[in-house]
Amino acid sequence: MAGILKTVLGKSKINLSKKKFAIVVAEWNEDITETLYQGAFDGLIQLGVKRTNIIRKNVPGTFELTLGALWMAEKKEIDAVICLGCVIQGDTPHFDYICQGVTYGITEVSIKTRKPVIFGVLTTLNKKQALERAGGKLGNKGEEAAVTAAKMLEIKP
Ligand code: DLZ
């Protein structure tokens, strides 16, 4: 178990057994985003979330995470949304547009719906950096996203 999850499990007071989470997953760079999904899913389970209270929604690419997140966050029964994607820099400025679009988009969904919408998007210069953050030497950012979602529900007024 990763350090961050252990720390949260040790301190957390919130009972997550009745909380419902949506995980929105981009299909671009699928090998990476599947690992992020596994990290987020396993993290939520270890934090006490019921398997049946985790709803997965796939979208084509990271750019579409915004609308996928909005669809999920607008559902009354969903308490928090986790967005997972991986954008790897190429030869054109496409990377910047996708990253900027999804960053603003997810922020807006969160503010509009007043629900935690977590930014679990890797924005890396190459595949090696992505692999390091998807179950590699730098942990699994999907698991960190799950912890962040749980923390936000804990501090929600
Ligand atoms: C087009 C595109 C490119 C070039 N690179 C990525 C990427 O690295 N990661 C990712 O998640 N999506 C990429 N996409 C697809 C866009 O997110 C989006 O699906 C398309 O531009 C269609 O709106």
PDB file of C-alpha atoms and ligand atoms in Angstrom:
ATOM      1  CA  MET A   1       0.000   0.000   0.000  1.00  0.00           C
ATOM      2  CA  ALA A   2       1.320   3.437  -0.918  1.00  0.00           C
ATOM      3  CA  GLY A   3       2.394   5.814   1.838  1.00  0.00           C
ATOM      4  CA  ILE A   4      -0.262   8.400   1.137  1.00  0.00           C
ATOM      5  CA  LEU A   5      -3.071   5.841   1.413  1.00  0.00           C
ATOM      6  CA  LYS A   6      -1.656   4.444   4.655  1.00  0.00           C
ATOM      7  CA  THR A   7      -1.473   7.935   6.159  1.00  0.00           C
ATOM      8  CA  VAL A   8      -5.046   8.751   5.194  1.00  0.00           C
ATOM      9  CA  LEU A   9      -6.366   5.416   6.460  1.00  0.00           C
ATOM     10  CA  GLY A  10      -4.670   6.088   9.779  1.00  0.00           C
ATOM     11  CA  LYS A  11      -6.250   9.539  10.188  1.00  0.00           C
ATOM     12  CA  SER A  12      -9.550   9.440   8.314  1.00  0.00           C
ATOM     13  CA  LYS A  13     -12.732   9.894  10.282  1.00  0.00           C
ATOM     14  CA  ILE A  14     -15.175   9.812   7.410  1.00  0.00           C
ATOM     15  CA  ASN A  15     -17.286   6.737   6.704  1.00  0.00           C
ATOM     16  CA  LEU A  16     -17.181   6.279   2.940  1.00  0.00           C
ATOM     17  CA  SER A  17     -19.349   3.161   2.815  1.00  0.00           C
ATOM     18  CA  LYS A  18     -22.383   5.155   1.669  1.00  0.00           C
ATOM     19  CA  LYS A  19     -20.544   7.553  -0.646  1.00  0.00           C
ATOM     20  CA  LYS A  20     -20.781   7.159  -4.425  1.00  0.00           C
ATOM     21  CA  PHE A  21     -17.888   7.904  -6.746  1.00  0.00           C
ATOM     22  CA  ALA A  22     -17.663   8.222 -10.516  1.00  0.00           C
ATOM     23  CA  ILE A  23     -14.373   7.558 -12.252  1.00  0.00           C
ATOM     24  CA  VAL A  24     -14.128   9.055 -15.742  1.00  0.00           C
ATOM     25  CA  VAL A  25     -11.360   7.461 -17.805  1.00  0.00           C
ATOM     26  CA  ALA A  26      -9.834   8.718 -21.064  1.00  0.00           C
ATOM     27  CA  GLU A  27      -9.092   5.998 -23.620  1.00  0.00           C
ATOM     28  CA  TRP A  28      -6.081   7.758 -25.190  1.00  0.00           C
ATOM     29  CA  ASN A  29      -2.841   6.183 -23.855  1.00  0.00           C
ATOM     30  CA  GLU A  30      -5.022   3.358 -22.604  1.00  0.00           C
ATOM     31  CA  ASP A  31      -2.181   1.315 -21.104  1.00  0.00           C
ATOM     32  CA  ILE A  32      -1.440   4.218 -18.756  1.00  0.00           C
ATOM     33  CA  THR A  33      -5.038   5.219 -17.969  1.00  0.00           C
ATOM     34  CA  GLU A  34      -6.020   1.612 -17.180  1.00  0.00           C
ATOM     35  CA  THR A  35      -3.273   1.510 -14.537  1.00  0.00           C
ATOM     36  CA  LEU A  36      -4.461   4.856 -13.173  1.00  0.00           C
ATOM     37  CA  TYR A  37      -7.994   3.414 -13.030  1.00  0.00           C
ATOM     38  CA  GLN A  38      -6.820   0.319 -11.134  1.00  0.00           C
ATOM     39  CA  GLY A  39      -4.984   2.584  -8.661  1.00  0.00           C
ATOM     40  CA  ALA A  40      -8.046   4.765  -8.136  1.00  0.00           C
ATOM     41  CA  PHE A  41     -10.444   1.824  -7.861  1.00  0.00           C
ATOM     42  CA  ASP A  42      -8.254  -0.156  -5.429  1.00  0.00           C
ATOM     43  CA  GLY A  43      -7.585   3.011  -3.434  1.00  0.00           C
ATOM     44  CA  LEU A  44     -11.298   3.705  -2.993  1.00  0.00           C
ATOM     45  CA  ILE A  45     -11.942   0.093  -1.945  1.00  0.00           C
ATOM     46  CA  GLN A  46      -9.173   0.302   0.662  1.00  0.00           C
ATOM     47  CA  LEU A  47     -10.688   3.551   1.943  1.00  0.00           C
ATOM     48  CA  GLY A  48     -13.953   1.710   2.598  1.00  0.00           C
ATOM     49  CA  VAL A  49     -15.961   2.497  -0.539  1.00  0.00           C
ATOM     50  CA  LYS A  50     -18.336  -0.240  -1.717  1.00  0.00           C
ATOM     51  CA  ARG A  51     -17.522  -1.797  -5.098  1.00  0.00           C
ATOM     52  CA  THR A  52     -21.098  -1.139  -6.227  1.00  0.00           C
ATOM     53  CA  ASN A  53     -20.707   2.559  -5.359  1.00  0.00           C
ATOM     54  CA  ILE A  54     -17.967   3.089  -7.938  1.00  0.00           C
ATOM     55  CA  ILE A  55     -19.275   3.936 -11.408  1.00  0.00           C
ATOM     56  CA  ARG A  56     -16.926   3.985 -14.369  1.00  0.00           C
ATOM     57  CA  LYS A  57     -17.425   6.141 -17.464  1.00  0.00           C
ATOM     58  CA  ASN A  58     -15.044   5.994 -20.443  1.00  0.00           C
ATOM     59  CA  VAL A  59     -14.479   8.957 -22.781  1.00  0.00           C
ATOM     60  CA  PRO A  60     -12.378   9.020 -25.978  1.00  0.00           C
ATOM     61  CA  GLY A  61      -9.619  11.399 -24.866  1.00  0.00           C
ATOM     62  CA  THR A  62      -8.534  13.680 -22.047  1.00  0.00           C
ATOM     63  CA  PHE A  63     -10.238  16.639 -23.726  1.00  0.00           C
ATOM     64  CA  GLU A  64     -13.600  14.863 -23.284  1.00  0.00           C
ATOM     65  CA  LEU A  65     -13.069  14.361 -19.530  1.00  0.00           C
ATOM     66  CA  THR A  66     -14.801  17.685 -18.881  1.00  0.00           C
ATOM     67  CA  LEU A  67     -18.142  16.681 -20.358  1.00  0.00           C
ATOM     68  CA  GLY A  68     -17.867  13.155 -18.957  1.00  0.00           C
ATOM     69  CA  ALA A  69     -17.270  14.665 -15.524  1.00  0.00           C
ATOM     70  CA  LEU A  70     -20.223  17.032 -15.895  1.00  0.00           C
ATOM     71  CA  TRP A  71     -22.559  14.172 -16.852  1.00  0.00           C
ATOM     72  CA  MET A  72     -21.465  12.283 -13.752  1.00  0.00           C
ATOM     73  CA  ALA A  73     -21.365  15.221 -11.328  1.00  0.00           C
ATOM     74  CA  GLU A  74     -24.887  16.265 -12.326  1.00  0.00           C
ATOM     75  CA  LYS A  75     -26.230  12.943 -11.090  1.00  0.00           C
ATOM     76  CA  LYS A  76     -27.774  13.549  -7.688  1.00  0.00           C
ATOM     77  CA  GLU A  77     -26.424  10.331  -6.179  1.00  0.00           C
ATOM     78  CA  ILE A  78     -22.762  10.974  -7.094  1.00  0.00           C
ATOM     79  CA  ASP A  79     -20.687  12.514  -4.273  1.00  0.00           C
ATOM     80  CA  ALA A  80     -17.368  12.940  -6.070  1.00  0.00           C
ATOM     81  CA  VAL A  81     -15.865  12.488  -9.524  1.00  0.00           C
ATOM     82  CA  ILE A  82     -12.332  11.381 -10.351  1.00  0.00           C
ATOM     83  CA  CYS A  83     -11.005  12.234 -13.827  1.00  0.00           C
ATOM     84  CA  LEU A  84      -8.161  10.136 -15.219  1.00  0.00           C
ATOM     85  CA  GLY A  85      -6.212  10.861 -18.373  1.00  0.00           C
ATOM     86  CA  CYS A  86      -2.731  10.982 -19.807  1.00  0.00           C
ATOM     87  CA  VAL A  87      -1.489  13.626 -22.225  1.00  0.00           C
ATOM     88  CA  ILE A  88       1.978  13.083 -23.649  1.00  0.00           C
ATOM     89  CA  GLN A  89       3.710  15.972 -25.384  1.00  0.00           C
ATOM     90  CA  GLY A  90       4.146  15.610 -29.146  1.00  0.00           C
ATOM     91  CA  ASP A  91       5.648  17.746 -31.882  1.00  0.00           C
ATOM     92  CA  THR A  92       2.777  20.240 -32.070  1.00  0.00           C
ATOM     93  CA  PRO A  93       1.114  22.574 -29.503  1.00  0.00           C
ATOM     94  CA  HIS A  94      -1.864  20.164 -29.302  1.00  0.00           C
ATOM     95  CA  PHE A  95      -0.640  19.088 -25.858  1.00  0.00           C
ATOM     96  CA  ASP A  96      -1.004  22.635 -24.498  1.00  0.00           C
ATOM     97  CA  TYR A  97      -4.542  23.061 -25.804  1.00  0.00           C
ATOM     98  CA  ILE A  98      -5.728  19.731 -24.375  1.00  0.00           C
ATOM     99  CA  CYS A  99      -4.077  20.354 -21.000  1.00  0.00           C
ATOM    100  CA  GLN A 100      -5.418  23.900 -20.742  1.00  0.00           C
ATOM    101  CA  GLY A 101      -8.907  22.902 -21.885  1.00  0.00           C
ATOM    102  CA  VAL A 102      -9.270  20.045 -19.440  1.00  0.00           C
ATOM    103  CA  THR A 103      -7.786  21.978 -16.526  1.00  0.00           C
ATOM    104  CA  TYR A 104     -10.261  24.844 -16.911  1.00  0.00           C
ATOM    105  CA  GLY A 105     -13.058  22.442 -17.796  1.00  0.00           C
ATOM    106  CA  ILE A 106     -12.714  20.254 -14.732  1.00  0.00           C
ATOM    107  CA  THR A 107     -12.369  23.280 -12.465  1.00  0.00           C
ATOM    108  CA  GLU A 108     -15.574  24.715 -13.904  1.00  0.00           C
ATOM    109  CA  VAL A 109     -17.490  21.454 -13.441  1.00  0.00           C
ATOM    110  CA  SER A 110     -16.398  21.307  -9.826  1.00  0.00           C
ATOM    111  CA  ILE A 111     -17.434  24.895  -9.102  1.00  0.00           C
ATOM    112  CA  LYS A 112     -20.704  24.611 -11.049  1.00  0.00           C
ATOM    113  CA  THR A 113     -21.824  21.402  -9.357  1.00  0.00           C
ATOM    114  CA  ARG A 114     -20.171  22.174  -5.992  1.00  0.00           C
ATOM    115  CA  LYS A 115     -18.771  18.648  -5.899  1.00  0.00           C
ATOM    116  CA  PRO A 116     -15.173  17.442  -5.740  1.00  0.00           C
ATOM    117  CA  VAL A 117     -13.982  16.766  -9.292  1.00  0.00           C
ATOM    118  CA  ILE A 118     -10.448  15.480  -9.040  1.00  0.00           C
ATOM    119  CA  PHE A 119      -7.750  16.159 -11.634  1.00  0.00           C
ATOM    120  CA  GLY A 120      -6.029  12.814 -12.110  1.00  0.00           C
ATOM    121  CA  VAL A 121      -4.471  13.740 -15.427  1.00  0.00           C
ATOM    122  CA  LEU A 122      -0.837  13.043 -16.222  1.00  0.00           C
ATOM    123  CA  THR A 123       0.719  15.755 -18.394  1.00  0.00           C
ATOM    124  CA  THR A 124       4.124  14.417 -19.282  1.00  0.00           C
ATOM    125  CA  LEU A 125       6.932  15.145 -21.702  1.00  0.00           C
ATOM    126  CA  ASN A 126       7.271  11.472 -22.677  1.00  0.00           C
ATOM    127  CA  LYS A 127       5.973   7.947 -22.067  1.00  0.00           C
ATOM    128  CA  LYS A 128       8.714   7.171 -19.527  1.00  0.00           C
ATOM    129  CA  GLN A 129       7.483   9.951 -17.226  1.00  0.00           C
ATOM    130  CA  ALA A 130       3.926   8.660 -17.582  1.00  0.00           C
ATOM    131  CA  LEU A 131       4.924   5.077 -16.710  1.00  0.00           C
ATOM    132  CA  GLU A 132       6.802   6.311 -13.634  1.00  0.00           C
ATOM    133  CA  ARG A 133       3.573   7.909 -12.379  1.00  0.00           C
ATOM    134  CA  ALA A 134       1.271   5.033 -13.291  1.00  0.00           C
ATOM    135  CA  GLY A 135       2.448   2.307 -10.949  1.00  0.00           C
ATOM    136  CA  GLY A 136       6.158   3.038 -11.401  1.00  0.00           C
ATOM    137  CA  LYS A 137       8.800   4.527  -9.120  1.00  0.00           C
ATOM    138  CA  LEU A 138       6.709   7.660  -8.460  1.00  0.00           C
ATOM    139  CA  GLY A 139       3.623   5.743  -7.357  1.00  0.00           C
ATOM    140  CA  ASN A 140       0.192   5.684  -8.926  1.00  0.00           C
ATOM    141  CA  LYS A 141      -1.480   9.057  -9.439  1.00  0.00           C
ATOM    142  CA  GLY A 142      -4.822   7.280  -9.755  1.00  0.00           C
ATOM    143  CA  GLU A 143      -4.514   6.175  -6.145  1.00  0.00           C
ATOM    144  CA  GLU A 144      -3.574   9.722  -5.129  1.00  0.00           C
ATOM    145  CA  ALA A 145      -6.677  10.998  -6.919  1.00  0.00           C
ATOM    146  CA  ALA A 146      -8.817   8.574  -4.885  1.00  0.00           C
ATOM    147  CA  VAL A 147      -7.254   9.841  -1.661  1.00  0.00           C
ATOM    148  CA  THR A 148      -7.866  13.446  -2.708  1.00  0.00           C
ATOM    149  CA  ALA A 149     -11.538  12.709  -3.442  1.00  0.00           C
ATOM    150  CA  ALA A 150     -11.949  11.101  -0.009  1.00  0.00           C
ATOM    151  CA  LYS A 151     -10.196  14.024   1.703  1.00  0.00           C
ATOM    152  CA  MET A 152     -12.462  16.536  -0.030  1.00  0.00           C
ATOM    153  CA  LEU A 153     -15.565  14.712   1.179  1.00  0.00           C
ATOM    154  CA  GLU A 154     -14.083  14.667   4.663  1.00  0.00           C
ATOM    155  CA  ILE A 155     -13.562  18.433   4.764  1.00  0.00           C
ATOM    156  CA  LYS A 156     -16.825  19.294   3.007  1.00  0.00           C
ATOM    157  CA  PRO A 157     -18.836  21.626   5.246  1.00  0.00           C
TER     158      PRO A 157
HETATM  159  C1  DLZ B   1      -5.650  14.298 -30.324  1.00  0.00           C
HETATM  160  C2  DLZ B   1      -4.977  13.863 -29.063  1.00  0.00           C
HETATM  161  C3  DLZ B   1      -3.564  13.881 -28.979  1.00  0.00           C
HETATM  162  C4  DLZ B   1      -2.688  14.334 -30.090  1.00  0.00           C
HETATM  163  N1  DLZ B   1      -2.939  13.466 -27.876  1.00  0.00           N
HETATM  164  C5  DLZ B   1      -3.674  13.025 -26.825  1.00  0.00           C
HETATM  165  C6  DLZ B   1      -3.040  12.580 -25.638  1.00  0.00           C
HETATM  166  O1  DLZ B   1      -1.804  12.516 -25.506  1.00  0.00           O
HETATM  167  N2  DLZ B   1      -3.834  12.182 -24.616  1.00  0.00           N
HETATM  168  C7  DLZ B   1      -5.204  12.205 -24.680  1.00  0.00           C
HETATM  169  O2  DLZ B   1      -5.865  11.838 -23.693  1.00  0.00           O
HETATM  170  N3  DLZ B   1      -5.816  12.623 -25.794  1.00  0.00           N
HETATM  171  C8  DLZ B   1      -5.099  13.007 -26.860  1.00  0.00           C
HETATM  172  N4  DLZ B   1      -5.728  13.428 -28.001  1.00  0.00           N
HETATM  173  C9  DLZ B   1      -7.208  13.323 -28.073  1.00  0.00           C
HETATM  174  C10 DLZ B   1      -7.949  14.493 -27.436  1.00  0.00           C
HETATM  175  O3  DLZ B   1      -7.990  14.384 -26.030  1.00  0.00           O
HETATM  176  C11 DLZ B   1      -9.427  14.501 -27.930  1.00  0.00           C
HETATM  177  O4  DLZ B   1      -9.991  13.243 -27.745  1.00  0.00           O
HETATM  178  C12 DLZ B   1      -9.517  14.881 -29.418  1.00  0.00           C
HETATM  179  O5  DLZ B   1      -8.859  16.107 -29.683  1.00  0.00           O
HETATM  180  C13 DLZ B   1     -11.001  14.995 -29.872  1.00  0.00           C
HETATM  181  O6  DLZ B   1     -11.677  16.039 -29.144  1.00  0.00           O
END
